[in-house]
Short mmCIF file of C-alpha atoms and ligand atoms in Angstrom, two decimals:
data_model
loop_
_atom_site.label_atom_id
_atom_site.label_comp_id
_atom_site.label_asym_id
_atom_site.label_seq_id
_atom_site.Cartn_x
_atom_site.Cartn_y
_atom_site.Cartn_z
CA MET Q 1 -54.77 20.69 -9.30
CA LEU Q 2 -52.56 23.95 -9.46
CA LEU Q 3 -50.89 22.48 -12.54
CA LEU Q 4 -54.30 21.90 -14.19
CA GLU Q 5 -55.26 25.61 -13.35
CA ASN Q 6 -51.92 27.02 -14.78
CA LYS Q 7 -52.41 24.88 -18.01
CA ALA Q 8 -55.92 26.06 -18.29
CA LYS Q 9 -54.74 29.73 -18.27
CA GLU Q 10 -52.22 28.87 -21.20
CA ALA Q 11 -54.82 27.18 -23.08
CA SER Q 12 -56.20 28.87 -26.47
CA ASN Q 13 -58.76 31.39 -25.71
CA MET Q 14 -62.46 30.93 -25.76
CA ILE Q 15 -65.26 32.79 -24.05
CA ILE Q 16 -67.64 31.50 -21.70
CA VAL Q 17 -71.30 31.91 -22.45
CA TYR Q 18 -73.92 31.14 -19.81
CA GLU Q 19 -77.73 31.06 -19.03
CA SER Q 20 -78.49 31.07 -15.38
CA LYS Q 21 -81.88 31.69 -13.64
CA THR Q 22 -81.08 31.47 -10.06
CA GLY Q 23 -77.34 31.86 -10.06
CA PHE Q 24 -75.82 28.50 -9.56
CA THR Q 25 -74.64 28.09 -13.23
CA LYS Q 26 -73.38 31.66 -13.02
CA LYS Q 27 -71.19 30.66 -10.08
CA TYR Q 28 -69.60 27.84 -12.19
CA ALA Q 29 -69.09 30.37 -15.18
CA ASP Q 30 -67.28 32.69 -12.87
CA MET Q 31 -65.34 29.91 -11.22
CA LEU Q 32 -64.26 28.63 -14.72
CA ALA Q 33 -63.41 32.24 -15.70
CA ALA Q 34 -61.11 32.58 -12.75
CA LYS Q 35 -59.34 29.49 -13.52
CA THR Q 36 -58.88 30.05 -17.30
CA GLY Q 37 -58.87 33.96 -17.69
CA PHE Q 38 -61.67 33.50 -20.32
CA ARG Q 39 -64.26 36.24 -20.51
CA THR Q 40 -67.83 35.46 -19.74
CA PHE Q 41 -71.00 36.64 -21.08
CA ARG Q 42 -74.67 35.95 -20.52
CA VAL Q 43 -76.42 34.61 -23.62
CA LYS Q 44 -78.22 37.87 -23.94
CA GLU Q 45 -75.00 39.75 -24.10
CA LEU Q 46 -74.07 37.86 -27.26
CA SER Q 47 -73.48 40.06 -30.17
CA LYS Q 48 -72.08 39.90 -33.87
CA ASP Q 49 -68.66 40.99 -32.56
CA LEU Q 50 -68.37 37.56 -30.59
CA GLN Q 51 -69.34 35.51 -33.74
CA ASP Q 52 -65.66 34.33 -34.51
CA GLU Q 53 -64.90 33.28 -30.73
CA GLU Q 54 -65.03 29.71 -29.59
CA VAL Q 55 -67.58 29.31 -27.02
CA LEU Q 56 -67.77 27.09 -23.92
CA PHE Q 57 -71.55 27.07 -23.02
CA LEU Q 58 -72.99 26.51 -19.70
CA GLY Q 59 -76.78 26.44 -18.99
CA TRP Q 60 -79.32 25.37 -16.43
CA MET Q 61 -81.35 22.21 -17.08
CA LYS Q 62 -85.17 22.38 -17.26
CA ALA Q 63 -86.77 18.96 -17.84
CA GLY Q 64 -83.58 17.96 -19.54
CA LYS Q 65 -83.39 20.86 -21.88
CA ILE Q 66 -80.30 23.10 -21.63
CA GLN Q 67 -81.58 26.41 -21.25
CA GLY Q 68 -80.06 29.22 -23.55
CA LEU Q 69 -78.38 26.80 -25.68
CA ASN Q 70 -80.55 27.35 -28.90
CA LYS Q 71 -79.54 30.97 -29.02
CA ALA Q 72 -75.98 30.26 -28.23
CA ARG Q 73 -75.96 27.66 -31.25
CA LYS Q 74 -75.56 30.53 -33.71
CA TYR Q 75 -72.10 30.98 -32.40
CA LYS Q 76 -69.18 28.62 -32.24
CA VAL Q 77 -70.00 26.29 -29.55
CA MET Q 78 -67.28 23.88 -28.64
CA ALA Q 79 -68.49 22.19 -25.63
CA VAL Q 80 -71.70 22.20 -23.51
CA CYS Q 81 -72.14 22.23 -19.61
CA GLY Q 82 -75.48 21.54 -18.04
CA SER Q 83 -76.19 22.35 -14.42
CA GLY Q 84 -79.01 20.44 -12.72
CA SER Q 85 -80.15 19.62 -9.35
CA ALA Q 86 -79.55 15.89 -9.42
CA GLU Q 87 -76.28 14.30 -8.47
CA THR Q 88 -75.65 12.85 -11.75
CA ALA Q 89 -77.35 13.83 -15.21
CA ASP Q 90 -80.98 13.40 -14.80
CA PRO Q 91 -82.31 12.59 -17.41
CA ASP Q 92 -79.23 10.50 -18.02
CA THR Q 93 -76.50 11.79 -20.26
CA GLU Q 94 -77.44 9.89 -23.37
CA THR Q 95 -80.90 11.52 -23.09
CA VAL Q 96 -79.64 14.88 -22.45
CA ILE Q 97 -77.37 14.51 -25.54
CA ALA Q 98 -80.31 13.37 -27.69
CA LYS Q 99 -82.75 15.87 -26.31
CA ASN Q 100 -80.55 18.79 -26.83
CA LYS Q 101 -79.05 17.62 -30.22
CA LEU Q 102 -75.33 17.37 -28.74
CA ALA Q 103 -74.00 14.37 -30.81
CA GLY Q 104 -70.44 14.98 -31.34
CA VAL Q 105 -70.10 17.99 -29.00
CA PRO Q 106 -68.46 17.39 -25.49
CA PHE Q 107 -71.09 17.50 -22.68
CA PHE Q 108 -70.39 17.89 -18.97
CA TYR Q 109 -72.83 17.71 -16.32
CA MET Q 110 -72.25 19.89 -13.19
CA ARG Q 111 -74.47 19.61 -10.08
CA GLY Q 112 -75.84 23.15 -9.38
CA GLY Q 113 -78.51 23.54 -6.76
CA CYS Q 114 -81.97 25.06 -6.21
CA PHE Q 115 -83.97 27.51 -4.22
CA PRO Q 116 -86.74 25.98 -1.86
CA LEU Q 117 -89.95 24.94 -3.70
CA SER Q 118 -91.80 27.61 -1.62
CA GLU Q 119 -89.71 30.32 -3.57
CA LEU Q 120 -90.39 29.10 -6.93
CA LYS Q 121 -93.24 30.54 -8.91
CA GLY Q 122 -95.66 29.83 -11.82
CA SER Q 123 -94.66 26.95 -14.33
CA ASN Q 124 -91.33 26.43 -12.58
CA LYS Q 125 -93.13 25.64 -9.31
CA VAL Q 126 -95.57 23.55 -11.06
CA LEU Q 127 -92.73 21.54 -13.09
CA MET Q 128 -90.73 20.98 -9.87
CA SER Q 129 -93.79 19.65 -8.04
CA ILE Q 130 -94.47 17.23 -10.88
CA PHE Q 131 -90.66 16.31 -10.79
CA ILE Q 132 -91.05 15.44 -6.98
CA LYS Q 133 -93.93 13.21 -7.82
CA ILE Q 134 -91.77 11.62 -10.48
CA LEU Q 135 -88.91 10.91 -7.86
CA LYS Q 136 -91.28 9.64 -5.42
CA SER Q 137 -92.52 7.13 -7.91
CA ARG Q 138 -88.98 5.87 -8.71
CA LYS Q 139 -87.71 2.74 -7.20
CA VAL Q 140 -84.12 4.03 -6.08
CA GLY Q 141 -82.43 4.13 -2.76
CA ASN Q 142 -81.40 8.04 -2.63
CA LYS Q 143 -84.78 9.55 -3.74
CA ASP Q 144 -85.64 10.87 -0.28
CA GLU Q 145 -82.55 13.07 -0.35
CA ALA Q 146 -83.20 14.38 -3.83
CA ILE Q 147 -86.88 15.09 -2.85
CA SER Q 148 -85.59 16.99 0.22
CA ASN Q 149 -83.02 18.89 -1.76
CA ILE Q 150 -85.69 20.19 -4.00
CA ARG Q 151 -88.28 20.92 -1.29
CA ASN Q 152 -85.75 22.72 0.94
CA GLY Q 153 -83.15 24.02 -1.50
CA PHE Q 154 -79.58 23.32 -1.59
CA ASP Q 155 -76.26 24.42 -3.25
CA GLY Q 156 -74.36 21.67 -4.89
CA VAL Q 157 -71.81 23.89 -6.46
CA LYS Q 158 -68.21 22.48 -6.01
CA GLN Q 159 -64.84 23.42 -7.52
CA GLU Q 160 -64.23 19.65 -8.09
CA ASN Q 161 -67.15 19.23 -10.43
CA LEU Q 162 -65.21 21.69 -12.81
CA GLU Q 163 -62.24 19.11 -13.14
CA PRO Q 164 -63.76 17.37 -16.10
CA VAL Q 165 -64.18 20.36 -18.24
CA LEU Q 166 -60.81 21.94 -17.12
CA ALA Q 167 -59.22 18.68 -18.20
CA TRP Q 168 -60.99 18.99 -21.55
CA ILE Q 169 -59.69 22.59 -22.01
CA ASN Q 170 -56.27 21.56 -21.17
CA ALA Q 171 -56.12 18.77 -23.75
CA ARG Q 172 -57.23 20.94 -26.59
C1 FMN G 201 -88.85 23.85 -13.71
C2 FMN G 201 -87.55 23.24 -13.54
C3 FMN G 201 -87.01 22.14 -14.06
C4 FMN G 201 -85.84 21.38 -13.78
N1 FMN G 201 -85.39 20.28 -14.37
C5 FMN G 201 -84.21 19.65 -14.08
C6 FMN G 201 -83.98 18.63 -14.85
O1 FMN G 201 -84.50 17.96 -15.79
N2 FMN G 201 -82.58 18.13 -14.37
C7 FMN G 201 -82.00 18.55 -13.33
O2 FMN G 201 -80.93 17.94 -13.06
N3 FMN G 201 -82.45 19.68 -12.73
C8 FMN G 201 -83.35 20.22 -13.09
N4 FMN G 201 -83.78 21.33 -12.38
C9 FMN G 201 -82.94 22.16 -11.52
C10 FMN G 201 -82.11 23.17 -12.24
O3 FMN G 201 -81.52 22.83 -13.42
C11 FMN G 201 -80.81 23.58 -11.14
O4 FMN G 201 -81.49 24.10 -9.89
C12 FMN G 201 -79.78 24.50 -11.84
O5 FMN G 201 -78.79 24.36 -11.09
C13 FMN G 201 -80.44 25.76 -11.55
O6 FMN G 201 -79.42 26.75 -12.05
P1 FMN G 201 -79.49 28.32 -12.19
O7 FMN G 201 -79.26 28.78 -10.80
O8 FMN G 201 -78.36 28.76 -12.83
O9 FMN G 201 -80.47 28.73 -12.77
C14 FMN G 201 -85.09 22.00 -12.82
C15 FMN G 201 -85.34 23.22 -12.16
C16 FMN G 201 -86.70 23.81 -12.53
C17 FMN G 201 -87.09 25.07 -11.92
#
């Protein structure tokens, strides 16, 4: 792991650009910055000065759509990470790639986390309540845990979830 980290520090420079509403995706952006030395920017901080920089983009997922990605697309996006509350990409990776027009762009899913449902507001609360109903209707074994995570909140951010993207950075 140490070797992986050192190699990441030597890898050609990129910038990390992220969109995070409740902070879980930001945690991943900061963790990646610490490992690689890359600078981080929020999407709203992007400016013309950064137009020539290669971008590693991280965004939170809302009904399968990676937030902030459309704005970041005006820059040189080399790979995209989506953070969601599900254990593995939900909707599945193929759907996320299609929905976000990511064909040919490396995509990495990272489990983020969520605040308790009671702390969400407006359309986010409505959408998450609908998501719970969808989960309830699914015939899968681990749906109770997924529903409880959304109701009560949880933090699924882990260093090990960065390994695939760090391996990609090192292989460039
Ligand atoms: C309205 C809404 C829709 C969401 N849709 C998805 C989804 O489609 N797939 C998923 O895995 N997580 C989904 N989530 C969970 C967030 O993507 C997850 O909590 C993410 O890690 C939050 O990142 P942030 O703290 O950086 O904003 C949704 C959350 C909200 C509030």
